[in-house]
Amino acid sequence: MEEQNSKTIAAFDSLFTTSRIQMLKILLPRLAPRQQSGFAVYIKLLELQYAFSLLRSHPGMRLMGSGKQLSADFFHGDNSDTLELLDEMLPFSGPEEHARIENIKNMIVNLKKMQEMMEMIQMLQELFPEGMGGDNPMDMFSGMSDSGLASIFQMFGGDKAE
């Protein structure tokens, strides 16, 4: 994954540079130390000017990527792209950021699990509307025989009830 991150960063850097700027970057380490800092700022300024020029001449241009965008719908969408992005950011984060990113990932995974549980409860309510009248969704199983429970477990691919 780190190789992919390096490729992404290198692709971005190469998009906003020219061969002239690359030559200046090669020259930089050969300058006297007191000249390097000013020269580094000059190189960054050239990159910024080139980026403005490129974006102005190609408005709306896709800079990078496949065209797949992040989903922002944490309740109904597929969040695998967001989780993948967070994983890619981890190597570049400090300890506090790392903890925050892990917390966000856990929150997304837990929201997905809650969504799946809610969908399961809704499906059970549709299958057994008379048994879902109480506050406790598990009340619907109270009147079922062991064979009824076994058929539900078989329907969902689980083991038979004993």
C-alpha positions as YAML, in Angstrom:
chain: A
units: angstrom
residues:
- id: 1
  name: MET
  ca: [0.00, 0.00, 0.00]
- id: 2
  name: GLU
  ca: [2.87, 2.38, 0.74]
- id: 3
  name: GLU
  ca: [4.16, 1.82, -2.80]
- id: 4
  name: GLN
  ca: [0.76, 2.90, -4.13]
- id: 5
  name: ASN
  ca: [0.86, 5.99, -1.89]
- id: 6
  name: SER
  ca: [4.33, 6.86, -3.19]
- id: 7
  name: LYS
  ca: [3.12, 6.48, -6.77]
- id: 8
  name: THR
  ca: [0.16, 8.77, -6.08]
- id: 9
  name: ILE
  ca: [2.37, 11.42, -4.51]
- id: 10
  name: ALA
  ca: [4.94, 11.18, -7.31]
- id: 11
  name: ALA
  ca: [2.17, 11.44, -9.94]
- id: 12
  name: PHE
  ca: [0.83, 14.58, -8.29]
- id: 13
  name: ASP
  ca: [4.30, 16.11, -8.01]
- id: 14
  name: SER
  ca: [5.12, 15.35, -11.64]
- id: 15
  name: LEU
  ca: [1.83, 16.85, -12.81]
- id: 16
  name: PHE
  ca: [2.71, 20.24, -11.29]
- id: 17
  name: THR
  ca: [6.30, 20.50, -12.42]
- id: 18
  name: THR
  ca: [8.25, 21.09, -15.59]
- id: 19
  name: SER
  ca: [11.59, 19.82, -16.83]
- id: 20
  name: ARG
  ca: [13.07, 23.23, -15.94]
- id: 21
  name: ILE
  ca: [11.84, 22.94, -12.35]
- id: 22
  name: GLN
  ca: [13.20, 19.39, -12.15]
- id: 23
  name: MET
  ca: [16.62, 20.64, -13.28]
- id: 24
  name: LEU
  ca: [16.52, 23.28, -10.53]
- id: 25
  name: LYS
  ca: [15.74, 20.56, -7.98]
- id: 26
  name: ILE
  ca: [18.82, 18.65, -9.16]
- id: 27
  name: LEU
  ca: [20.89, 21.80, -8.82]
- id: 28
  name: LEU
  ca: [19.65, 22.61, -5.29]
- id: 29
  name: PRO
  ca: [21.86, 20.19, -3.28]
- id: 30
  name: ARG
  ca: [24.98, 21.47, -5.07]
- id: 31
  name: LEU
  ca: [24.46, 25.05, -3.85]
- id: 32
  name: ALA
  ca: [26.00, 26.49, -0.71]
- id: 33
  name: PRO
  ca: [23.83, 25.82, 2.37]
- id: 34
  name: ARG
  ca: [22.97, 29.51, 2.87]
- id: 35
  name: GLN
  ca: [21.72, 29.70, -0.75]
- id: 36
  name: GLN
  ca: [19.64, 26.54, -0.63]
- id: 37
  name: SER
  ca: [16.78, 27.91, 1.49]
- id: 38
  name: GLY
  ca: [16.05, 30.84, -0.84]
- id: 39
  name: PHE
  ca: [16.43, 28.60, -3.88]
- id: 40
  name: ALA
  ca: [13.99, 26.04, -2.39]
- id: 41
  name: VAL
  ca: [11.39, 28.79, -1.94]
- id: 42
  name: TYR
  ca: [12.01, 29.93, -5.54]
- id: 43
  name: ILE
  ca: [11.40, 26.35, -6.78]
- id: 44
  name: LYS
  ca: [8.16, 26.12, -4.82]
- id: 45
  name: LEU
  ca: [7.06, 29.48, -6.20]
- id: 46
  name: LEU
  ca: [7.71, 28.25, -9.75]
- id: 47
  name: GLU
  ca: [5.65, 25.12, -9.03]
- id: 48
  name: LEU
  ca: [2.81, 27.26, -7.68]
- id: 49
  name: GLN
  ca: [2.89, 29.53, -10.74]
- id: 50
  name: TYR
  ca: [2.89, 26.50, -13.02]
- id: 51
  name: ALA
  ca: [-0.04, 24.94, -11.12]
- id: 52
  name: PHE
  ca: [-2.08, 28.16, -11.48]
- id: 53
  name: SER
  ca: [-1.24, 28.36, -15.17]
- id: 54
  name: LEU
  ca: [-2.11, 24.72, -15.82]
- id: 55
  name: LEU
  ca: [-5.42, 24.87, -13.96]
- id: 56
  name: ARG
  ca: [-6.40, 28.17, -15.55]
- id: 57
  name: SER
  ca: [-5.76, 26.83, -19.05]
- id: 58
  name: HIS
  ca: [-7.67, 23.56, -18.35]
- id: 59
  name: PRO
  ca: [-10.64, 24.42, -16.11]
- id: 60
  name: GLY
  ca: [-12.52, 21.42, -14.77]
- id: 61
  name: MET
  ca: [-9.75, 19.03, -15.76]
- id: 62
  name: ARG
  ca: [-9.49, 15.78, -13.80]
- id: 63
  name: LEU
  ca: [-6.10, 15.96, -12.20]
- id: 64
  name: MET
  ca: [-5.70, 12.38, -11.12]
- id: 65
  name: GLY
  ca: [-7.57, 9.20, -10.35]
- id: 66
  name: SER
  ca: [-10.01, 6.88, -11.98]
- id: 67
  name: GLY
  ca: [-13.06, 9.07, -11.60]
- id: 68
  name: LYS
  ca: [-14.42, 7.16, -8.61]
- id: 69
  name: GLN
  ca: [-15.33, 9.62, -5.90]
- id: 70
  name: LEU
  ca: [-15.68, 9.14, -2.18]
- id: 71
  name: SER
  ca: [-19.13, 8.35, -0.93]
- id: 72
  name: ALA
  ca: [-20.38, 10.60, 1.83]
- id: 73
  name: ASP
  ca: [-23.49, 8.59, 2.66]
- id: 74
  name: PHE
  ca: [-22.39, 6.63, 5.71]
- id: 75
  name: PHE
  ca: [-25.86, 5.14, 6.24]
- id: 76
  name: HIS
  ca: [-26.78, 3.76, 2.82]
- id: 77
  name: GLY
  ca: [-23.67, 3.76, 0.65]
- id: 78
  name: ASP
  ca: [-20.66, 1.54, 0.28]
- id: 79
  name: ASN
  ca: [-17.97, 2.91, 2.60]
- id: 80
  name: SER
  ca: [-15.10, 0.73, 1.41]
- id: 81
  name: ASP
  ca: [-13.61, 3.65, -0.53]
- id: 82
  name: THR
  ca: [-13.57, 5.82, 2.59]
- id: 83
  name: LEU
  ca: [-12.00, 3.04, 4.66]
- id: 84
  name: GLU
  ca: [-9.39, 2.52, 1.94]
- id: 85
  name: LEU
  ca: [-8.57, 6.23, 1.91]
- id: 86
  name: LEU
  ca: [-8.17, 6.29, 5.69]
- id: 87
  name: ASP
  ca: [-5.85, 3.27, 5.51]
- id: 88
  name: GLU
  ca: [-3.74, 5.06, 2.89]
- id: 89
  name: MET
  ca: [-3.45, 8.13, 5.13]
- id: 90
  name: LEU
  ca: [-2.29, 6.19, 8.20]
- id: 91
  name: PRO
  ca: [1.43, 6.00, 7.26]
- id: 92
  name: PHE
  ca: [1.55, 9.81, 7.00]
- id: 93
  name: SER
  ca: [-0.16, 10.54, 10.30]
- id: 94
  name: GLY
  ca: [1.31, 11.29, 13.69]
- id: 95
  name: PRO
  ca: [0.25, 9.39, 16.83]
- id: 96
  name: GLU
  ca: [-2.76, 11.64, 17.57]
- id: 97
  name: GLU
  ca: [-3.93, 11.66, 13.95]
- id: 98
  name: HIS
  ca: [-3.43, 7.90, 13.80]
- id: 99
  name: ALA
  ca: [-5.73, 7.44, 16.79]
- id: 100
  name: ARG
  ca: [-8.36, 9.77, 15.27]
- id: 101
  name: ILE
  ca: [-8.25, 7.96, 11.93]
- id: 102
  name: GLU
  ca: [-8.65, 4.59, 13.67]
- id: 103
  name: ASN
  ca: [-11.61, 5.99, 15.64]
- id: 104
  name: ILE
  ca: [-13.24, 7.23, 12.42]
- id: 105
  name: LYS
  ca: [-12.71, 3.83, 10.78]
- id: 106
  name: ASN
  ca: [-14.25, 2.08, 13.79]
- id: 107
  name: MET
  ca: [-17.21, 4.46, 13.75]
- id: 108
  name: ILE
  ca: [-17.84, 3.78, 10.04]
- id: 109
  name: VAL
  ca: [-17.62, 0.01, 10.56]
- id: 110
  name: ASN
  ca: [-19.97, 0.20, 13.55]
- id: 111
  name: LEU
  ca: [-22.46, 2.35, 11.62]
- id: 112
  name: LYS
  ca: [-22.43, -0.26, 8.84]
- id: 113
  name: LYS
  ca: [-23.07, -3.04, 11.36]
- id: 114
  name: MET
  ca: [-25.95, -1.05, 12.89]
- id: 115
  name: GLN
  ca: [-27.41, -0.53, 9.43]
- id: 116
  name: GLU
  ca: [-27.24, -4.26, 8.73]
- id: 117
  name: MET
  ca: [-28.91, -5.03, 12.07]
- id: 118
  name: MET
  ca: [-31.67, -2.50, 11.37]
- id: 119
  name: GLU
  ca: [-32.25, -4.06, 7.95]
- id: 120
  name: MET
  ca: [-32.46, -7.49, 9.58]
- id: 121
  name: ILE
  ca: [-34.98, -6.25, 12.16]
- id: 122
  name: GLN
  ca: [-37.04, -4.61, 9.41]
- id: 123
  name: MET
  ca: [-37.02, -7.85, 7.43]
- id: 124
  name: LEU
  ca: [-38.10, -9.80, 10.51]
- id: 125
  name: GLN
  ca: [-40.89, -7.27, 11.12]
- id: 126
  name: GLU
  ca: [-42.09, -7.86, 7.57]
- id: 127
  name: LEU
  ca: [-41.91, -11.64, 7.98]
- id: 128
  name: PHE
  ca: [-43.59, -11.70, 11.42]
- id: 129
  name: PRO
  ca: [-45.67, -8.52, 11.78]
- id: 130
  name: GLU
  ca: [-47.77, -9.98, 14.61]
- id: 131
  name: GLY
  ca: [-44.72, -10.85, 16.70]
- id: 132
  name: MET
  ca: [-43.05, -7.45, 16.49]
- id: 133
  name: GLY
  ca: [-45.64, -5.47, 18.41]
- id: 134
  name: GLY
  ca: [-43.65, -5.02, 21.64]
- id: 135
  name: ASP
  ca: [-40.70, -2.80, 22.47]
- id: 136
  name: ASN
  ca: [-38.37, -5.79, 22.40]
- id: 137
  name: PRO
  ca: [-37.76, -7.11, 18.85]
- id: 138
  name: MET
  ca: [-36.85, -10.49, 20.34]
- id: 139
  name: ASP
  ca: [-40.42, -10.89, 21.68]
- id: 140
  name: MET
  ca: [-41.42, -12.39, 18.36]
- id: 141
  name: PHE
  ca: [-39.45, -15.54, 19.16]
- id: 142
  name: SER
  ca: [-41.26, -16.15, 22.47]
- id: 143
  name: GLY
  ca: [-44.20, -17.98, 20.94]
- id: 144
  name: MET
  ca: [-42.25, -20.05, 18.45]
- id: 145
  name: SER
  ca: [-41.55, -23.73, 18.75]
- id: 146
  name: ASP
  ca: [-38.07, -25.16, 18.36]
- id: 147
  name: SER
  ca: [-38.92, -26.25, 14.81]
- id: 148
  name: GLY
  ca: [-39.95, -22.66, 13.95]
- id: 149
  name: LEU
  ca: [-36.64, -21.33, 15.24]
- id: 150
  name: ALA
  ca: [-34.77, -24.04, 13.33]
- id: 151
  name: SER
  ca: [-36.44, -23.01, 10.07]
- id: 152
  name: ILE
  ca: [-35.44, -19.36, 10.63]
- id: 153
  name: PHE
  ca: [-31.83, -20.36, 11.25]
- id: 154
  name: GLN
  ca: [-31.86, -22.53, 8.13]
- id: 155
  name: MET
  ca: [-33.34, -19.68, 6.10]
- id: 156
  name: PHE
  ca: [-30.44, -17.39, 7.07]
- id: 157
  name: GLY
  ca: [-27.79, -20.04, 6.55]
- id: 158
  name: GLY
  ca: [-27.15, -20.64, 10.23]
- id: 159
  name: ASP
  ca: [-26.96, -23.90, 12.17]
- id: 160
  name: LYS
  ca: [-30.09, -25.70, 13.27]
- id: 161
  name: ALA
  ca: [-31.34, -24.89, 16.76]
- id: 162
  name: GLU
  ca: [-30.81, -27.68, 19.22]
...
